[in-house]
């Protein structure tokens, strides 16, 4: 039947061969004429093949109304095979790919707005770009968590039910000012008002394979009040801005943040700034809010958790957190991230102040603040008191904290001024290097060595002429740093600030008898950004600081 139908339509045998089933008689045409004329010895064909042969003329004639091959095949299959008791439902993926009745084209599937986008690195071409997500005004994001979730779909696993925190959602919206200039930074921080300021730091952290993590110096300082957020990129400045330093060291202005004491210690280690009145948000929250204390048992709580608890928003902690904060200039994403970190700290504090007021709890930030300057004085007071009692017989009794707070000028010949970093010249003997240092004035790590005949003659190398000249210009003539740089070379081509600072320090290391003021030395070293870290250990040792 199939063969006769194809003959009537005058189709080629090749086409018949392609569209016919393997066991269809239409395939017999490719055989030889003798084999085709011979009586068929095949077994009777199945009903399915007979149905296929019957449907071929219908295909060739064009689309037919109700009856189709699929309907006939399905009817035959239902008759031949009894239905299952519990048929397996069709997979939703296959159901979505099949066109529905009554529609010419299948509708594209819509992605659920509440489902987070894939963050896998594979199949990036299939993922919807963030730019295609529906954008809403900033005022609407607060009331539309799903839209905010679409805008920041790859949000590093943060809770999907919380909108993103943004300083732009608050009224009045603070202005964000970013500066890389030292004088401009000094002018900007003087415009900040209020007894409480938001405070945060950013720096570059390097993660190396099979090696410990390495942190660079502080790159960005963030300070804010209700009207302005100041972003000071200190990594691009020649020295730490003086007015910014004075603000951070002001004990009458509270700086609030999370794990803020660690930021203060970081700032001291990088630039020698002794921050005062650093208020930990978690400590205040546990004091004024019992509900917070019931959830968070630790005194130090991450900034993201504190913000989520009191603002019902989440901080975006994406890749920008570990980006290059020393880049010049910073990107808009980095500025927004840094501004949010400082602003949210102030927002949480204002919320805690409101809770304390309702509960009639007196909230004094200074009672919760860390004072690194006081801690530094406490760690140097015992050493200063011991030195004073051993070198001055007229002073008796304990040394007060006020007296110990001011490091005295180093007196030539005192034990506190002996330098373990002096470069000795060894002429004879076979003593080890550790013993040779002990023989220098009989001092080893601040303790007197055991008496006995010296086994080694040690002569200290005098300061180099250029080092001693830099010291005299600084200590005896009180010249500013830029004048010393010009005097040691020329006005047109002066020495670098870091070079002159190193000359002065090396002169003091080489000759312990040279007098100097520790306060003035600290001020000199802090005039260049990298000099503090370079000479910090020696300065702290000379100041009697004990960790």
Short mmCIF file of C-alpha atoms in Angstrom, two decimals:
data_model
loop_
_atom_site.label_atom_id
_atom_site.label_comp_id
_atom_site.label_asym_id
_atom_site.label_seq_id
_atom_site.Cartn_x
_atom_site.Cartn_y
_atom_site.Cartn_z
CA UNK A 1 0.00 0.00 0.00
CA UNK A 2 2.80 2.41 0.86
CA UNK A 3 4.60 1.64 -2.38
CA UNK A 4 1.53 2.32 -4.50
CA UNK A 5 0.93 5.59 -2.70
CA UNK A 6 4.46 6.77 -3.45
CA UNK A 7 4.10 5.75 -7.05
CA UNK A 8 1.02 7.90 -7.44
CA UNK A 9 2.79 10.97 -6.02
CA UNK A 10 5.84 10.32 -8.23
CA UNK A 11 8.35 10.58 -5.41
CA UNK A 12 11.85 9.30 -5.76
CA UNK A 13 12.84 6.02 -4.21
CA UNK A 14 15.50 7.80 -2.15
CA UNK A 15 12.88 9.90 -0.37
CA UNK A 16 10.74 6.84 0.18
CA UNK A 17 13.71 5.09 1.64
CA UNK A 18 14.39 7.95 4.10
CA UNK A 19 10.89 8.43 5.47
CA UNK A 20 9.81 4.79 5.57
CA UNK A 21 10.33 2.54 8.59
CA UNK A 22 13.11 -0.04 8.36
CA UNK A 23 10.69 -2.90 7.75
CA UNK A 24 8.35 -0.98 5.44
CA UNK A 25 7.72 -2.43 1.93
CA UNK A 26 8.86 0.88 0.50
CA UNK A 27 12.39 -0.12 1.29
CA UNK A 28 11.99 -3.10 -0.97
CA UNK A 29 12.28 -0.86 -3.99
CA UNK A 30 16.02 -0.57 -3.56
CA UNK A 31 16.35 -4.27 -4.00
CA UNK A 32 16.78 -5.94 -7.33
CA UNK A 33 13.76 -6.43 -9.61
CA UNK A 34 13.91 -10.18 -9.26
CA UNK A 35 13.87 -9.98 -5.50
CA UNK A 36 11.01 -7.50 -5.57
CA UNK A 37 8.96 -9.73 -7.96
CA UNK A 38 9.56 -12.87 -5.92
CA UNK A 39 6.83 -13.90 -3.55
CA UNK A 40 7.28 -12.46 -0.10
CA UNK A 41 8.38 -14.91 2.52
CA UNK A 42 8.42 -12.38 5.39
CA UNK A 43 6.29 -12.82 8.41
CA UNK A 44 3.02 -10.90 8.62
CA UNK A 45 3.57 -7.26 9.43
CA UNK A 46 2.54 -5.80 12.72
CA UNK A 47 -0.48 -3.57 13.12
CA UNK A 48 1.81 -0.59 13.86
CA UNK A 49 3.56 -0.87 10.52
CA UNK A 50 0.25 -1.25 8.75
CA UNK A 51 -0.93 1.93 10.39
CA UNK A 52 2.22 3.73 9.29
CA UNK A 53 1.65 2.68 5.71
CA UNK A 54 -1.93 3.87 5.89
CA UNK A 55 -0.92 7.29 7.15
CA UNK A 56 1.68 8.04 4.45
CA UNK A 57 -0.88 9.33 1.85
CA UNK A 58 -2.32 11.60 4.51
CA UNK A 59 1.11 13.16 5.16
CA UNK A 60 1.67 13.77 1.48
CA UNK A 61 -1.75 15.32 1.00
CA UNK A 62 -1.01 18.01 3.63
CA UNK A 63 -2.17 18.76 7.18
CA UNK A 64 -5.43 17.09 8.08
CA UNK A 65 -7.91 18.40 10.59
CA UNK A 66 -8.46 16.24 13.60
CA UNK A 67 -6.90 12.96 12.70
CA UNK A 68 -3.12 12.77 12.77
CA UNK A 69 -0.51 10.13 12.92
CA UNK A 70 0.21 10.81 16.57
CA UNK A 71 -3.45 10.45 17.50
CA UNK A 72 -3.74 7.16 15.58
CA UNK A 73 -0.50 5.84 17.03
CA UNK A 74 -1.57 6.76 20.53
CA UNK A 75 -4.98 5.12 19.97
CA UNK A 76 -3.33 1.94 18.73
CA UNK A 77 -0.93 1.97 21.65
CA UNK A 78 -3.77 2.31 24.13
CA UNK A 79 -5.57 -0.63 22.54
CA UNK A 80 -2.47 -2.82 22.43
CA UNK A 81 -1.12 -1.94 25.87
CA UNK A 82 -3.29 -1.81 28.96
CA UNK A 83 -3.00 1.41 30.95
CA UNK A 84 -0.81 1.49 34.02
CA UNK A 85 -2.36 1.71 37.44
CA UNK A 86 -0.27 4.76 38.42
CA UNK A 87 1.27 6.40 35.36
CA UNK A 88 4.41 8.44 35.94
CA UNK A 89 3.73 12.16 35.59
CA UNK A 90 5.53 14.10 32.95
CA UNK A 91 8.65 15.99 34.11
CA UNK A 92 8.03 19.75 34.45
CA UNK A 93 10.97 20.44 32.15
CA UNK A 94 9.32 18.43 29.36
CA UNK A 95 5.96 19.99 30.09
CA UNK A 96 7.42 23.48 29.74
CA UNK A 97 9.04 22.61 26.41
CA UNK A 98 5.80 21.33 24.83
CA UNK A 99 3.45 23.84 23.19
CA UNK A 100 0.03 24.18 24.74
CA UNK A 101 -3.12 23.72 22.73
CA UNK A 102 -4.58 26.88 21.31
CA UNK A 103 -1.20 28.73 21.09
CA UNK A 104 0.91 29.02 17.97
CA UNK A 105 4.23 29.62 19.76
CA UNK A 106 5.41 28.48 23.18
CA UNK A 107 5.81 31.25 25.71
CA UNK A 108 9.30 31.76 27.18
CA UNK A 109 9.73 30.71 30.78
CA UNK A 110 9.97 33.52 33.28
CA UNK A 111 12.58 33.36 35.98
CA UNK A 112 11.31 33.63 39.54
CA UNK A 113 12.16 36.96 41.05
CA UNK A 114 12.90 35.48 44.45
CA UNK A 115 15.36 32.88 43.22
CA UNK A 116 19.00 34.00 43.38
CA UNK A 117 21.05 33.97 40.22
CA UNK A 118 23.73 31.39 39.74
CA UNK A 119 27.19 32.48 40.87
CA UNK A 120 29.01 29.56 39.31
CA UNK A 121 31.80 30.36 36.88
CA UNK A 122 30.50 27.76 34.47
CA UNK A 123 27.90 28.61 31.89
CA UNK A 124 28.27 32.37 32.25
CA UNK A 125 26.78 32.91 28.81
CA UNK A 126 23.51 31.39 29.99
CA UNK A 127 23.20 33.46 33.16
CA UNK A 128 21.17 36.62 33.07
CA UNK A 129 23.44 39.69 33.40
CA UNK A 130 22.80 41.93 36.36
CA UNK A 131 22.30 44.90 34.05
CA UNK A 132 19.13 43.32 32.64
CA UNK A 133 17.50 43.16 36.08
CA UNK A 134 14.65 45.61 36.66
CA UNK A 135 15.94 48.80 38.22
CA UNK A 136 13.98 50.77 40.79
CA UNK A 137 14.55 54.16 42.37
CA UNK A 138 16.53 54.06 45.55
CA UNK A 139 13.46 55.15 47.51
CA UNK A 140 11.58 52.04 46.39
CA UNK A 141 14.27 49.49 47.20
CA UNK A 142 13.54 49.67 50.90
CA UNK A 143 9.96 48.51 50.38
CA UNK A 144 10.66 46.01 47.59
CA UNK A 145 13.02 43.29 48.80
CA UNK A 146 12.55 41.15 45.70
CA UNK A 147 13.62 43.92 43.38
CA UNK A 148 16.64 44.62 45.54
CA UNK A 149 17.48 40.94 45.37
CA UNK A 150 17.39 41.04 41.59
CA UNK A 151 19.69 44.07 41.48
CA UNK A 152 22.29 42.31 43.61
CA UNK A 153 21.59 38.69 42.78
CA UNK A 154 25.15 37.51 43.37
CA UNK A 155 25.32 38.77 46.92
CA UNK A 156 27.58 36.13 48.39
CA UNK A 157 24.87 34.16 50.19
CA UNK A 158 23.38 36.99 52.24
CA UNK A 159 19.76 36.60 53.36
CA UNK A 160 17.45 37.01 50.42
CA UNK A 161 14.62 38.44 52.52
CA UNK A 162 16.53 41.62 53.47
CA UNK A 163 17.06 44.60 51.17
CA UNK A 164 20.50 46.05 50.70
CA UNK A 165 21.67 48.84 52.95
CA UNK A 166 22.31 52.15 51.22
CA UNK A 167 23.05 55.54 52.71
CA UNK A 168 20.94 57.04 49.90
CA UNK A 169 17.77 55.66 51.50
CA UNK A 170 18.07 58.01 54.47
CA UNK A 171 16.96 61.58 54.68
CA UNK A 172 18.77 63.84 54.47
CA UNK A 173 20.97 61.86 52.11
CA UNK A 174 24.59 62.54 53.11
CA UNK A 175 27.10 63.81 50.59
CA UNK A 176 30.06 61.55 49.84
CA UNK A 177 33.37 63.37 49.41
CA UNK A 178 36.44 61.45 48.26
CA UNK A 179 39.88 63.02 48.41
CA UNK A 180 43.48 62.10 47.67
CA UNK A 181 44.90 65.45 48.76
CA UNK A 182 46.30 66.03 52.21
CA UNK A 183 45.26 69.69 52.57
CA UNK A 184 41.79 68.98 51.25
CA UNK A 185 41.39 66.16 53.76
CA UNK A 186 42.38 68.51 56.59
CA UNK A 187 39.70 70.99 55.49
CA UNK A 188 36.98 68.36 55.06
CA UNK A 189 37.27 66.70 58.47
CA UNK A 190 36.91 70.07 60.17
CA UNK A 191 33.42 70.29 58.66
CA UNK A 192 32.26 67.13 60.46
CA UNK A 193 29.97 67.95 63.37
CA UNK A 194 28.68 65.97 66.27
CA UNK A 195 29.97 64.22 69.35
CA UNK A 196 29.68 60.85 67.55
CA UNK A 197 31.09 59.94 64.13
CA UNK A 198 30.99 56.79 62.04
CA UNK A 199 34.45 55.35 61.56
CA UNK A 200 36.00 52.60 59.46
CA UNK A 201 39.20 51.64 57.66
CA UNK A 202 40.02 49.75 54.47
CA UNK A 203 43.29 48.18 53.36
CA UNK A 204 44.63 45.65 50.88
CA UNK A 205 44.86 42.03 52.00
CA UNK A 206 46.88 39.54 49.96
CA UNK A 207 46.11 35.82 50.15
CA UNK A 208 49.05 33.74 48.95
CA UNK A 209 49.08 30.03 48.36
CA UNK A 210 50.80 28.03 51.12
CA UNK A 211 51.80 31.28 52.82
CA UNK A 212 50.34 33.45 55.52
CA UNK A 213 48.04 36.34 54.74
CA UNK A 214 49.77 39.68 54.20
CA UNK A 215 48.18 43.06 54.89
CA UNK A 216 49.29 46.38 53.43
CA UNK A 217 49.16 49.68 55.26
CA UNK A 218 45.79 51.34 55.80
CA UNK A 219 44.68 52.75 52.47
CA UNK A 220 41.36 54.45 53.24
CA UNK A 221 39.94 56.21 56.30
CA UNK A 222 36.16 56.77 56.46
CA UNK A 223 34.59 59.34 58.78
CA UNK A 224 31.00 60.54 58.64
CA UNK A 225 28.28 62.48 60.38
CA UNK A 226 24.62 62.80 59.39
CA UNK A 227 25.37 65.24 56.55
CA UNK A 228 28.66 64.16 55.01
CA UNK A 229 30.81 61.05 54.49
CA UNK A 230 34.51 61.78 54.04
CA UNK A 231 36.67 59.18 52.30
CA UNK A 232 40.38 59.93 52.81
CA UNK A 233 42.72 57.78 50.72
CA UNK A 234 45.84 58.08 52.86
CA UNK A 235 47.74 55.56 50.73
CA UNK A 236 48.07 58.18 48.00
CA UNK A 237 49.33 60.90 50.36
CA UNK A 238 52.84 61.78 51.37
CA UNK A 239 51.98 61.69 55.06
CA UNK A 240 48.97 61.11 57.26
CA UNK A 241 46.83 64.30 57.32
CA UNK A 242 47.41 66.20 60.52
CA UNK A 243 43.79 67.28 61.12
CA UNK A 244 42.55 63.74 60.49
CA UNK A 245 45.09 62.53 63.05
CA UNK A 246 43.93 65.12 65.58
CA UNK A 247 40.29 64.15 65.08
CA UNK A 248 40.99 60.45 65.62
CA UNK A 249 43.09 61.21 68.70
CA UNK A 250 40.42 63.54 70.15
CA UNK A 251 38.99 61.92 73.28
CA UNK A 252 35.88 64.16 73.23
CA UNK A 253 34.61 62.81 69.87
CA UNK A 254 33.40 59.21 69.85
CA UNK A 255 34.18 57.06 66.83
CA UNK A 256 31.74 54.13 66.48
CA UNK A 257 32.09 50.90 64.52
CA UNK A 258 32.40 47.13 64.74
CA UNK A 259 35.68 45.58 65.92
CA UNK A 260 36.81 49.16 66.06
CA UNK A 261 39.67 48.66 68.51
CA UNK A 262 41.38 46.42 65.97
CA UNK A 263 41.10 49.25 63.45
CA UNK A 264 42.70 51.61 65.95
CA UNK A 265 45.58 49.22 66.55
CA UNK A 266 46.01 48.84 62.80
CA UNK A 267 46.20 52.61 62.43
CA UNK A 268 48.82 52.86 65.19
CA UNK A 269 50.95 50.15 63.65
CA UNK A 270 50.79 51.78 60.21
CA UNK A 271 51.09 55.49 61.00
CA UNK A 272 51.62 55.87 64.77
CA UNK A 273 48.16 57.37 65.35
CA UNK A 274 46.88 56.66 68.89
CA UNK A 275 43.09 56.64 68.51
CA UNK A 276 40.91 57.55 71.47
CA UNK A 277 37.25 57.02 72.35
CA UNK A 278 36.66 54.08 69.98
CA UNK A 279 33.17 52.75 70.74
CA UNK A 280 32.22 49.15 69.97
CA UNK A 281 28.64 48.84 68.71
CA UNK A 282 28.21 45.31 70.01
CA UNK A 283 29.15 46.36 73.54
CA UNK A 284 26.59 49.17 73.59
CA UNK A 285 23.90 46.95 72.08
CA UNK A 286 24.35 44.33 74.78
CA UNK A 287 24.15 47.05 77.43
CA UNK A 288 20.96 48.79 76.31
CA UNK A 289 19.07 46.06 74.42
CA UNK A 290 18.30 42.73 76.17
CA UNK A 291 16.90 41.25 72.94
CA UNK A 292 20.25 41.74 71.23
CA UNK A 293 22.12 40.30 74.19
CA UNK A 294 19.90 37.21 74.10
CA UNK A 295 20.82 36.53 70.46
CA UNK A 296 24.48 37.57 70.42
CA UNK A 297 26.58 36.41 73.36
CA UNK A 298 29.86 37.96 72.28
CA UNK A 299 30.90 41.54 72.91
CA UNK A 300 32.26 41.97 69.40
CA UNK A 301 29.64 41.32 66.71
CA UNK A 302 30.25 41.75 63.00
CA UNK A 303 28.99 44.94 61.40
CA UNK A 304 26.74 43.05 58.99
CA UNK A 305 24.92 41.27 61.83
CA UNK A 306 24.43 44.45 63.85
CA UNK A 307 23.10 46.29 60.82
CA UNK A 308 20.74 43.45 59.94
CA UNK A 309 19.43 43.34 63.50
CA UNK A 310 18.61 47.05 63.85
CA UNK A 311 17.95 48.22 60.28
CA UNK A 312 16.54 45.01 58.77
CA UNK A 313 18.90 45.48 55.87
CA UNK A 314 22.03 43.68 54.79
CA UNK A 315 25.44 45.02 53.87
CA UNK A 316 26.76 44.03 50.48
CA UNK A 317 29.99 42.10 51.09
CA UNK A 318 30.86 41.11 47.53
CA UNK A 319 34.20 41.10 45.69
CA UNK A 320 34.67 44.82 46.27
CA UNK A 321 35.51 44.05 49.89
CA UNK A 322 38.85 42.50 48.89
CA UNK A 323 39.52 44.84 45.97
CA UNK A 324 42.53 47.10 45.52
CA UNK A 325 41.96 49.97 47.94
CA UNK A 326 45.21 51.61 46.85
CA UNK A 327 43.95 52.15 43.29
CA UNK A 328 44.03 55.75 42.03
CA UNK A 329 41.26 56.75 41.91
CA UNK A 330 38.82 54.42 43.61
CA UNK A 331 35.92 53.07 41.59
CA UNK A 332 32.32 54.09 42.23
CA UNK A 333 31.59 50.65 43.66
CA UNK A 334 34.45 51.05 46.16
CA UNK A 335 33.26 54.52 47.18
CA UNK A 336 29.72 53.26 47.72
CA UNK A 337 30.92 50.28 49.75
CA UNK A 338 33.16 52.44 51.96
CA UNK A 339 30.46 55.07 52.45
CA UNK A 340 27.89 52.47 53.50
CA UNK A 341 30.25 50.95 56.07
CA UNK A 342 30.83 54.27 57.82
CA UNK A 343 27.23 55.49 57.55
CA UNK A 344 25.59 52.29 58.81
CA UNK A 345 27.71 52.40 61.99
CA UNK A 346 26.36 55.86 62.79
CA UNK A 347 22.81 54.74 61.92
CA UNK A 348 23.00 51.80 64.32
CA UNK A 349 24.36 54.00 67.09
CA UNK A 350 21.50 56.47 66.69
CA UNK A 351 19.07 53.55 66.94
CA UNK A 352 20.77 52.33 70.12
CA UNK A 353 20.67 55.83 71.57
CA UNK A 354 16.92 55.91 70.93
CA UNK A 355 16.48 52.53 72.68
CA UNK A 356 18.52 53.74 75.64
CA UNK A 357 16.44 56.90 75.88
CA UNK A 358 13.16 54.94 75.89
CA UNK A 359 14.54 52.60 78.56
CA UNK A 360 15.84 55.59 80.56
CA UNK A 361 19.40 54.32 80.35
CA UNK A 362 22.12 56.94 80.38
CA UNK A 363 24.37 56.28 77.40
CA UNK A 364 27.83 57.77 77.57
CA UNK A 365 29.99 56.63 74.65
CA UNK A 366 33.22 57.42 76.49
CA UNK A 367 32.41 54.78 79.10
CA UNK A 368 32.40 52.12 76.38
CA UNK A 369 35.24 53.54 74.30
CA UNK A 370 38.74 52.15 73.97
CA UNK A 371 41.59 54.61 74.55
CA UNK A 372 44.79 53.43 72.84
CA UNK A 373 46.73 56.47 74.05
CA UNK A 374 45.98 55.57 77.66
CA UNK A 375 46.93 51.95 77.05
CA UNK A 376 50.21 53.05 75.45
CA UNK A 377 51.02 55.23 78.46
CA UNK A 378 50.22 52.37 80.81
CA UNK A 379 52.60 50.04 78.96
CA UNK A 380 55.43 52.57 79.03
CA UNK A 381 54.82 53.92 82.56
CA UNK A 382 56.49 51.05 84.40
CA UNK A 383 59.61 51.25 82.26
CA UNK A 384 59.80 55.03 82.60
CA UNK A 385 59.32 54.82 86.36
CA UNK A 386 62.05 52.20 86.67
CA UNK A 387 64.47 54.26 84.62
CA UNK A 388 63.77 57.43 86.56
CA UNK A 389 64.31 55.76 89.93
CA UNK A 390 67.57 54.19 88.85
CA UNK A 391 69.06 57.34 87.34
CA UNK A 392 67.73 60.05 89.68
CA UNK A 393 68.22 59.63 93.41
CA UNK A 394 66.20 62.74 94.32
CA UNK A 395 62.89 61.24 93.12
CA UNK A 396 61.23 58.90 95.59
CA UNK A 397 57.86 57.19 95.65
CA UNK A 398 55.66 55.98 92.80
CA UNK A 399 55.56 57.90 89.55
CA UNK A 400 52.17 59.37 88.76
CA UNK A 401 50.40 58.58 85.51
CA UNK A 402 50.64 62.24 84.46
CA UNK A 403 54.40 62.20 84.85
CA UNK A 404 54.70 58.89 83.06
CA UNK A 405 52.51 60.07 80.23
CA UNK A 406 55.15 62.50 78.98
CA UNK A 407 58.31 60.74 77.81
CA UNK A 408 61.32 62.73 78.98
CA UNK A 409 64.18 63.75 76.75
CA UNK A 410 66.84 61.11 76.62
CA UNK A 411 69.75 61.90 78.91
CA UNK A 412 73.20 60.94 77.60
CA UNK A 413 74.68 58.04 79.44
CA UNK A 414 71.46 56.73 81.00
CA UNK A 415 70.68 53.04 80.74
CA UNK A 416 67.36 53.69 79.06
CA UNK A 417 69.15 55.31 76.16
CA UNK A 418 71.54 52.45 75.44
CA UNK A 419 70.85 51.08 71.99
CA UNK A 420 70.97 47.41 71.19
CA UNK A 421 71.01 48.35 67.52
CA UNK A 422 74.41 50.07 67.65
CA UNK A 423 76.85 48.72 65.11
CA UNK A 424 79.82 47.24 67.10
CA UNK A 425 83.30 46.72 65.70
CA UNK A 426 84.81 43.44 66.88
CA UNK A 427 88.57 43.22 66.86
CA UNK A 428 89.48 40.12 68.86
CA UNK A 429 87.88 37.23 70.69
CA UNK A 430 85.75 34.25 69.88
CA UNK A 431 82.59 35.21 71.69
CA UNK A 432 79.24 34.60 70.02
CA UNK A 433 77.24 37.45 68.58
CA UNK A 434 74.65 37.24 71.35
CA UNK A 435 77.34 37.51 74.01
CA UNK A 436 79.02 40.36 72.18
CA UNK A 437 75.82 42.39 72.37
CA UNK A 438 75.59 41.61 76.06
CA UNK A 439 79.06 43.02 76.60
CA UNK A 440 78.01 46.39 75.24
CA UNK A 441 77.81 48.38 78.48
CA UNK A 442 76.91 45.13 80.25
CA UNK A 443 73.28 45.19 79.14
CA UNK A 444 71.25 42.31 77.74
CA UNK A 445 67.54 42.92 77.07
CA UNK A 446 67.41 45.60 79.76
CA UNK A 447 69.16 43.51 82.44
CA UNK A 448 72.74 43.80 83.67
CA UNK A 449 75.00 40.98 82.57
CA UNK A 450 76.89 38.85 85.05
CA UNK A 451 80.14 40.43 86.25
CA UNK A 452 83.38 39.06 84.97
CA UNK A 453 86.42 39.96 82.92
CA UNK A 454 85.50 41.00 79.38
CA UNK A 455 86.44 38.50 76.75
CA UNK A 456 85.91 40.88 73.86
CA UNK A 457 86.91 44.41 73.09
CA UNK A 458 84.01 46.22 71.49
CA UNK A 459 84.31 49.68 70.02
CA UNK A 460 81.21 51.43 68.72
CA UNK A 461 81.35 52.89 65.26
CA UNK A 462 80.74 56.65 65.38
CA UNK A 463 77.89 58.13 63.35
CA UNK A 464 78.63 58.81 59.74
CA UNK A 465 79.24 62.48 58.94
CA UNK A 466 76.10 62.81 56.82
CA UNK A 467 73.98 61.19 59.55
CA UNK A 468 75.46 63.39 62.25
CA UNK A 469 74.93 66.50 60.14
CA UNK A 470 71.26 65.62 59.65
CA UNK A 471 70.93 65.11 63.41
CA UNK A 472 72.50 68.50 64.20
CA UNK A 473 70.24 70.31 61.75
CA UNK A 474 67.20 68.65 63.30
CA UNK A 475 68.03 68.67 67.01
CA UNK A 476 70.31 71.67 67.54
CA UNK A 477 69.09 74.06 64.84
CA UNK A 478 65.41 72.91 64.86
CA UNK A 479 65.11 73.20 61.10
CA UNK A 480 61.97 71.83 59.40
CA UNK A 481 62.29 68.67 57.38
CA UNK A 482 62.17 70.24 53.92
CA UNK A 483 64.96 72.68 54.87
CA UNK A 484 67.14 69.81 56.10
CA UNK A 485 66.55 67.96 52.83
CA UNK A 486 67.68 71.01 50.87
CA UNK A 487 70.67 71.74 53.14
CA UNK A 488 72.05 68.21 52.80
CA UNK A 489 72.06 68.44 48.99
CA UNK A 490 70.57 71.45 47.19
CA UNK A 491 67.33 73.38 46.89
CA UNK A 492 66.86 72.28 43.30
CA UNK A 493 67.50 68.63 44.09
CA UNK A 494 66.83 68.01 47.80
CA UNK A 495 67.08 64.65 49.49
CA UNK A 496 63.96 62.59 50.01
CA UNK A 497 62.15 63.00 53.32
CA UNK A 498 62.49 59.32 54.12
CA UNK A 499 66.27 59.53 53.57
CA UNK A 500 66.75 62.40 56.01
CA UNK A 501 64.57 60.70 58.63
CA UNK A 502 66.66 57.55 58.30
CA UNK A 503 69.85 59.63 58.71
CA UNK A 504 68.62 61.06 62.03
CA UNK A 505 67.51 57.69 63.36
CA UNK A 506 70.77 56.01 62.38
CA UNK A 507 72.78 58.73 64.08
CA UNK A 508 70.87 58.11 67.32
CA UNK A 509 71.32 54.37 66.95
CA UNK A 510 75.07 54.69 66.38
CA UNK A 511 75.75 57.09 69.26
CA UNK A 512 73.68 56.43 72.42
CA UNK A 513 75.08 59.58 74.03
CA UNK A 514 73.25 61.92 71.64
CA UNK A 515 70.37 63.66 73.42
CA UNK A 516 66.94 63.93 71.79
CA UNK A 517 63.28 64.36 72.56
CA UNK A 518 61.13 61.30 71.93
CA UNK A 519 58.09 63.40 71.14
CA UNK A 520 59.96 65.37 68.51
CA UNK A 521 61.42 62.20 67.08
CA UNK A 522 57.94 60.69 66.69
CA UNK A 523 56.72 63.85 64.97
CA UNK A 524 59.68 63.72 62.60
CA UNK A 525 59.18 60.07 61.72
CA UNK A 526 55.46 60.58 61.10
CA UNK A 527 56.16 63.28 58.52
CA UNK A 528 56.65 60.55 55.93
CA UNK A 529 54.10 57.76 55.50
CA UNK A 530 56.49 54.82 55.29
CA UNK A 531 59.05 55.93 57.88
CA UNK A 532 56.93 54.98 60.89
CA UNK A 533 56.68 51.34 59.91
CA UNK A 534 60.39 51.34 59.03
CA UNK A 535 61.58 52.62 62.42
CA UNK A 536 58.64 51.73 64.65
CA UNK A 537 60.23 48.81 66.47
CA UNK A 538 63.31 50.77 67.49
CA UNK A 539 61.25 53.79 68.60
CA UNK A 540 58.93 51.67 70.73
CA UNK A 541 61.88 49.97 72.36
CA UNK A 542 63.54 53.28 73.13
CA UNK A 543 60.27 54.56 74.55
CA UNK A 544 60.04 51.57 76.89
CA UNK A 545 56.93 50.12 75.27
CA UNK A 546 56.13 46.55 76.23
CA UNK A 547 53.57 44.58 74.28
#
